[in-house]
Amino acid sequence: MKLLFLNCPNLNLLGQREPSVYGRTTLAEIEAKVRERAAKLGAEVDFRQSNLEGELVTWIQQAKGVFDVIVLNAAAYTHTSVALRDAISATGIPTIEIHLSNVHAREEFRHKSLIAPVTTGQIVGFGVHSYTLAVDAAVNVNLK
Ligand code: DQA
């Protein structure tokens, strides 16, 4: 089982960025937790971050035939990107949308996800655990 974790804009700043919302754990530390959980469950992980929408679209396109599941923290692009949504839809790879914060309890513009309708489901609001819960879901649930 091969999992592609994609982290979108500003997630490279985790640890220093709005710690009251996103916590103090860095993206590198989250990656380590994801790798540890995936190793326990026998899954392989590719873990990437980009601030560029086009690069993320290209990575999603290239995932076809390579990865079994995409775990996507689309960050701000969640609320704006038709391009990411179309890329997910086009690959047909089961995708889990994740967020550290509970986007539904925040500003109204964060309540709408353009990505959600083309994903299998969302894991939202569990901080860094959103990432490790996604590993469990990817491995243990028969995703469509
Ligand atoms: C986020 C929530 C988004 O609304 C925000 O733009 C982010 C992070 C989260 O993980 O809580 O950058 O995706």
mmCIF file of C-alpha atoms and ligand atoms in Angstrom:
data_model
loop_
_atom_site.group_PDB
_atom_site.id
_atom_site.type_symbol
_atom_site.label_atom_id
_atom_site.label_comp_id
_atom_site.label_asym_id
_atom_site.label_seq_id
_atom_site.Cartn_x
_atom_site.Cartn_y
_atom_site.Cartn_z
ATOM 1 C CA MET A 1 0.000 0.000 0.000
ATOM 2 C CA LYS A 2 1.529 3.294 -1.136
ATOM 3 C CA LEU A 3 0.331 6.564 0.371
ATOM 4 C CA LEU A 4 0.978 10.018 -1.059
ATOM 5 C CA PHE A 5 0.733 12.825 1.502
ATOM 6 C CA LEU A 6 0.359 16.252 -0.077
ATOM 7 C CA ASN A 7 0.711 19.420 1.983
ATOM 8 C CA CYS A 8 -0.290 22.701 0.383
ATOM 9 C CA PRO A 9 0.583 26.381 0.975
ATOM 10 C CA ASN A 10 2.008 27.616 4.258
ATOM 11 C CA LEU A 11 2.149 24.175 5.862
ATOM 12 C CA ASN A 12 5.951 24.436 5.604
ATOM 13 C CA LEU A 13 5.568 27.067 8.355
ATOM 14 C CA LEU A 14 3.942 24.726 10.883
ATOM 15 C CA GLY A 15 5.528 25.090 14.305
ATOM 16 C CA GLN A 16 5.852 28.868 13.997
ATOM 17 C CA ARG A 17 2.618 29.696 12.165
ATOM 18 C CA GLU A 18 -0.358 30.627 14.405
ATOM 19 C CA PRO A 19 0.532 28.032 17.069
ATOM 20 C CA SER A 20 -2.736 28.654 18.927
ATOM 21 C CA VAL A 21 -4.556 27.289 15.869
ATOM 22 C CA TYR A 22 -2.098 24.784 14.410
ATOM 23 C CA GLY A 23 0.053 23.790 17.387
ATOM 24 C CA ARG A 24 3.841 23.795 17.723
ATOM 25 C CA THR A 25 4.641 20.607 15.820
ATOM 26 C CA THR A 26 6.643 21.181 12.649
ATOM 27 C CA LEU A 27 5.831 19.538 9.324
ATOM 28 C CA ALA A 28 9.037 17.468 9.616
ATOM 29 C CA GLU A 29 7.851 16.176 13.005
ATOM 30 C CA ILE A 30 4.436 15.352 11.548
ATOM 31 C CA GLU A 31 6.147 13.494 8.719
ATOM 32 C CA ALA A 32 8.106 11.440 11.276
ATOM 33 C CA LYS A 33 4.871 10.502 13.092
ATOM 34 C CA VAL A 34 3.227 9.539 9.791
ATOM 35 C CA ARG A 35 6.213 7.386 8.809
ATOM 36 C CA GLU A 36 6.217 5.662 12.203
ATOM 37 C CA ARG A 37 2.490 4.843 11.997
ATOM 38 C CA ALA A 38 2.752 3.726 8.367
ATOM 39 C CA ALA A 39 5.726 1.459 9.159
ATOM 40 C CA LYS A 40 3.669 -0.209 11.925
ATOM 41 C CA LEU A 41 0.854 -0.825 9.439
ATOM 42 C CA GLY A 42 3.162 -1.895 6.612
ATOM 43 C CA ALA A 43 2.455 1.060 4.325
ATOM 44 C CA GLU A 44 4.908 3.108 2.258
ATOM 45 C CA VAL A 45 4.788 6.893 2.419
ATOM 46 C CA ASP A 46 5.784 9.719 0.103
ATOM 47 C CA PHE A 47 5.397 13.024 1.980
ATOM 48 C CA ARG A 48 5.536 16.329 0.070
ATOM 49 C CA GLN A 49 4.788 20.022 0.506
ATOM 50 C CA SER A 50 4.437 22.796 -2.051
ATOM 51 C CA ASN A 51 3.264 26.386 -2.077
ATOM 52 C CA LEU A 52 2.576 26.147 -5.821
ATOM 53 C CA GLU A 53 -0.846 25.094 -7.069
ATOM 54 C CA GLY A 54 0.442 23.930 -10.462
ATOM 55 C CA GLU A 55 3.121 21.734 -8.902
ATOM 56 C CA LEU A 56 0.498 20.098 -6.684
ATOM 57 C CA VAL A 57 -1.747 19.485 -9.708
ATOM 58 C CA THR A 58 1.180 17.849 -11.521
ATOM 59 C CA TRP A 59 1.976 15.613 -8.533
ATOM 60 C CA ILE A 60 -1.679 14.505 -8.345
ATOM 61 C CA GLN A 61 -1.694 13.715 -12.076
ATOM 62 C CA GLN A 62 1.552 11.740 -11.745
ATOM 63 C CA ALA A 63 0.174 9.721 -8.808
ATOM 64 C CA LYS A 64 -2.061 7.637 -11.081
ATOM 65 C CA GLY A 65 -0.845 4.037 -11.208
ATOM 66 C CA VAL A 66 1.784 4.747 -8.532
ATOM 67 C CA PHE A 67 -0.117 5.443 -5.296
ATOM 68 C CA ASP A 68 -3.108 3.656 -3.758
ATOM 69 C CA VAL A 69 -4.351 6.559 -1.648
ATOM 70 C CA ILE A 70 -3.749 10.320 -1.553
ATOM 71 C CA VAL A 71 -3.950 12.121 1.798
ATOM 72 C CA LEU A 72 -4.434 15.799 1.070
ATOM 73 C CA ASN A 73 -4.130 18.787 3.364
ATOM 74 C CA ALA A 74 -5.008 21.335 0.703
ATOM 75 C CA ALA A 75 -4.689 24.178 3.248
ATOM 76 C CA ALA A 76 -5.995 27.457 1.755
ATOM 77 C CA TYR A 77 -6.486 25.764 -1.644
ATOM 78 C CA THR A 78 -9.251 23.717 0.009
ATOM 79 C CA HIS A 79 -11.462 26.756 -0.221
ATOM 80 C CA THR A 80 -10.394 28.089 -3.628
ATOM 81 C CA SER A 81 -8.930 25.518 -5.991
ATOM 82 C CA VAL A 82 -11.044 24.081 -8.786
ATOM 83 C CA ALA A 83 -7.732 22.918 -10.320
ATOM 84 C CA LEU A 84 -6.871 20.654 -7.361
ATOM 85 C CA ARG A 85 -10.427 19.347 -7.234
ATOM 86 C CA ASP A 86 -10.381 18.507 -10.959
ATOM 87 C CA ALA A 87 -6.972 16.810 -10.616
ATOM 88 C CA ILE A 88 -8.249 14.584 -7.781
ATOM 89 C CA SER A 89 -11.352 13.787 -9.759
ATOM 90 C CA ALA A 90 -9.310 12.981 -12.891
ATOM 91 C CA THR A 91 -6.873 10.582 -11.177
ATOM 92 C CA GLY A 92 -9.656 8.542 -9.605
ATOM 93 C CA ILE A 93 -7.309 7.684 -6.706
ATOM 94 C CA PRO A 94 -9.166 7.450 -3.364
ATOM 95 C CA THR A 95 -8.371 10.655 -1.492
ATOM 96 C CA ILE A 96 -8.699 11.553 2.171
ATOM 97 C CA GLU A 97 -9.011 15.272 2.943
ATOM 98 C CA ILE A 98 -7.397 16.267 6.209
ATOM 99 C CA HIS A 99 -7.071 19.434 8.286
ATOM 100 C CA LEU A 100 -5.296 20.089 11.545
ATOM 101 C CA SER A 101 -7.913 22.599 12.690
ATOM 102 C CA ASN A 102 -11.677 22.185 12.751
ATOM 103 C CA VAL A 103 -12.374 24.301 9.679
ATOM 104 C CA HIS A 104 -16.116 24.171 10.388
ATOM 105 C CA ALA A 105 -15.627 25.969 13.703
ATOM 106 C CA ARG A 106 -13.595 28.786 12.138
ATOM 107 C CA GLU A 107 -14.288 31.663 9.717
ATOM 108 C CA GLU A 108 -17.192 31.100 7.353
ATOM 109 C CA PHE A 109 -14.958 31.041 4.252
ATOM 110 C CA ARG A 110 -13.285 27.904 5.657
ATOM 111 C CA HIS A 111 -16.590 26.021 5.963
ATOM 112 C CA LYS A 112 -16.712 25.361 2.227
ATOM 113 C CA SER A 113 -14.344 22.781 0.747
ATOM 114 C CA LEU A 114 -14.221 22.574 -3.050
ATOM 115 C CA ILE A 115 -12.236 19.339 -2.596
ATOM 116 C CA ALA A 116 -14.641 17.440 -0.307
ATOM 117 C CA PRO A 117 -17.139 16.276 -2.990
ATOM 118 C CA VAL A 118 -14.383 14.379 -4.849
ATOM 119 C CA THR A 119 -12.835 12.770 -1.755
ATOM 120 C CA THR A 120 -13.739 9.605 0.122
ATOM 121 C CA GLY A 121 -14.024 11.529 3.374
ATOM 122 C CA GLN A 122 -12.562 14.123 5.697
ATOM 123 C CA ILE A 123 -10.566 13.965 8.943
ATOM 124 C CA VAL A 124 -10.771 17.413 10.461
ATOM 125 C CA GLY A 125 -9.818 19.058 13.730
ATOM 126 C CA PHE A 126 -7.590 16.475 15.417
ATOM 127 C CA GLY A 127 -4.349 18.429 15.122
ATOM 128 C CA VAL A 128 -1.386 16.232 14.173
ATOM 129 C CA HIS A 129 -3.574 13.190 14.843
ATOM 130 C CA SER A 130 -5.522 14.062 11.674
ATOM 131 C CA TYR A 131 -2.419 12.860 9.817
ATOM 132 C CA THR A 132 -1.926 9.563 11.671
ATOM 133 C CA LEU A 133 -5.675 8.849 11.661
ATOM 134 C CA ALA A 134 -5.492 9.215 7.876
ATOM 135 C CA VAL A 135 -2.813 6.509 7.738
ATOM 136 C CA ASP A 136 -5.147 4.200 9.691
ATOM 137 C CA ALA A 137 -8.090 5.027 7.434
ATOM 138 C CA ALA A 138 -6.034 4.525 4.279
ATOM 139 C CA VAL A 139 -4.795 1.111 5.392
ATOM 140 C CA ASN A 140 -7.803 -0.268 7.268
ATOM 141 C CA VAL A 141 -10.803 1.055 5.358
ATOM 142 C CA ASN A 142 -11.654 -0.233 1.918
ATOM 143 C CA LEU A 143 -11.663 3.179 0.224
ATOM 144 C CA LYS A 144 -13.523 3.928 -2.957
HETATM 145 C C1 DQA B 1 -5.796 23.946 7.268
HETATM 146 C C2 DQA B 1 -7.083 24.776 7.326
HETATM 147 C C3 DQA B 1 -7.156 25.769 6.169
HETATM 148 O O1 DQA B 1 -8.350 26.522 6.238
HETATM 149 C C4 DQA B 1 -5.976 26.726 6.223
HETATM 150 O O2 DQA B 1 -5.982 27.582 5.092
HETATM 151 C C5 DQA B 1 -4.664 26.024 6.355
HETATM 152 C C6 DQA B 1 -4.563 24.865 7.235
HETATM 153 C C7 DQA B 1 -5.642 23.005 8.475
HETATM 154 O O3 DQA B 1 -4.898 22.029 8.382
HETATM 155 O O4 DQA B 1 -6.274 23.243 9.527
HETATM 156 O O5 DQA B 1 -3.652 26.470 5.822
HETATM 157 O O6 DQA B 1 -5.824 23.149 6.104
#
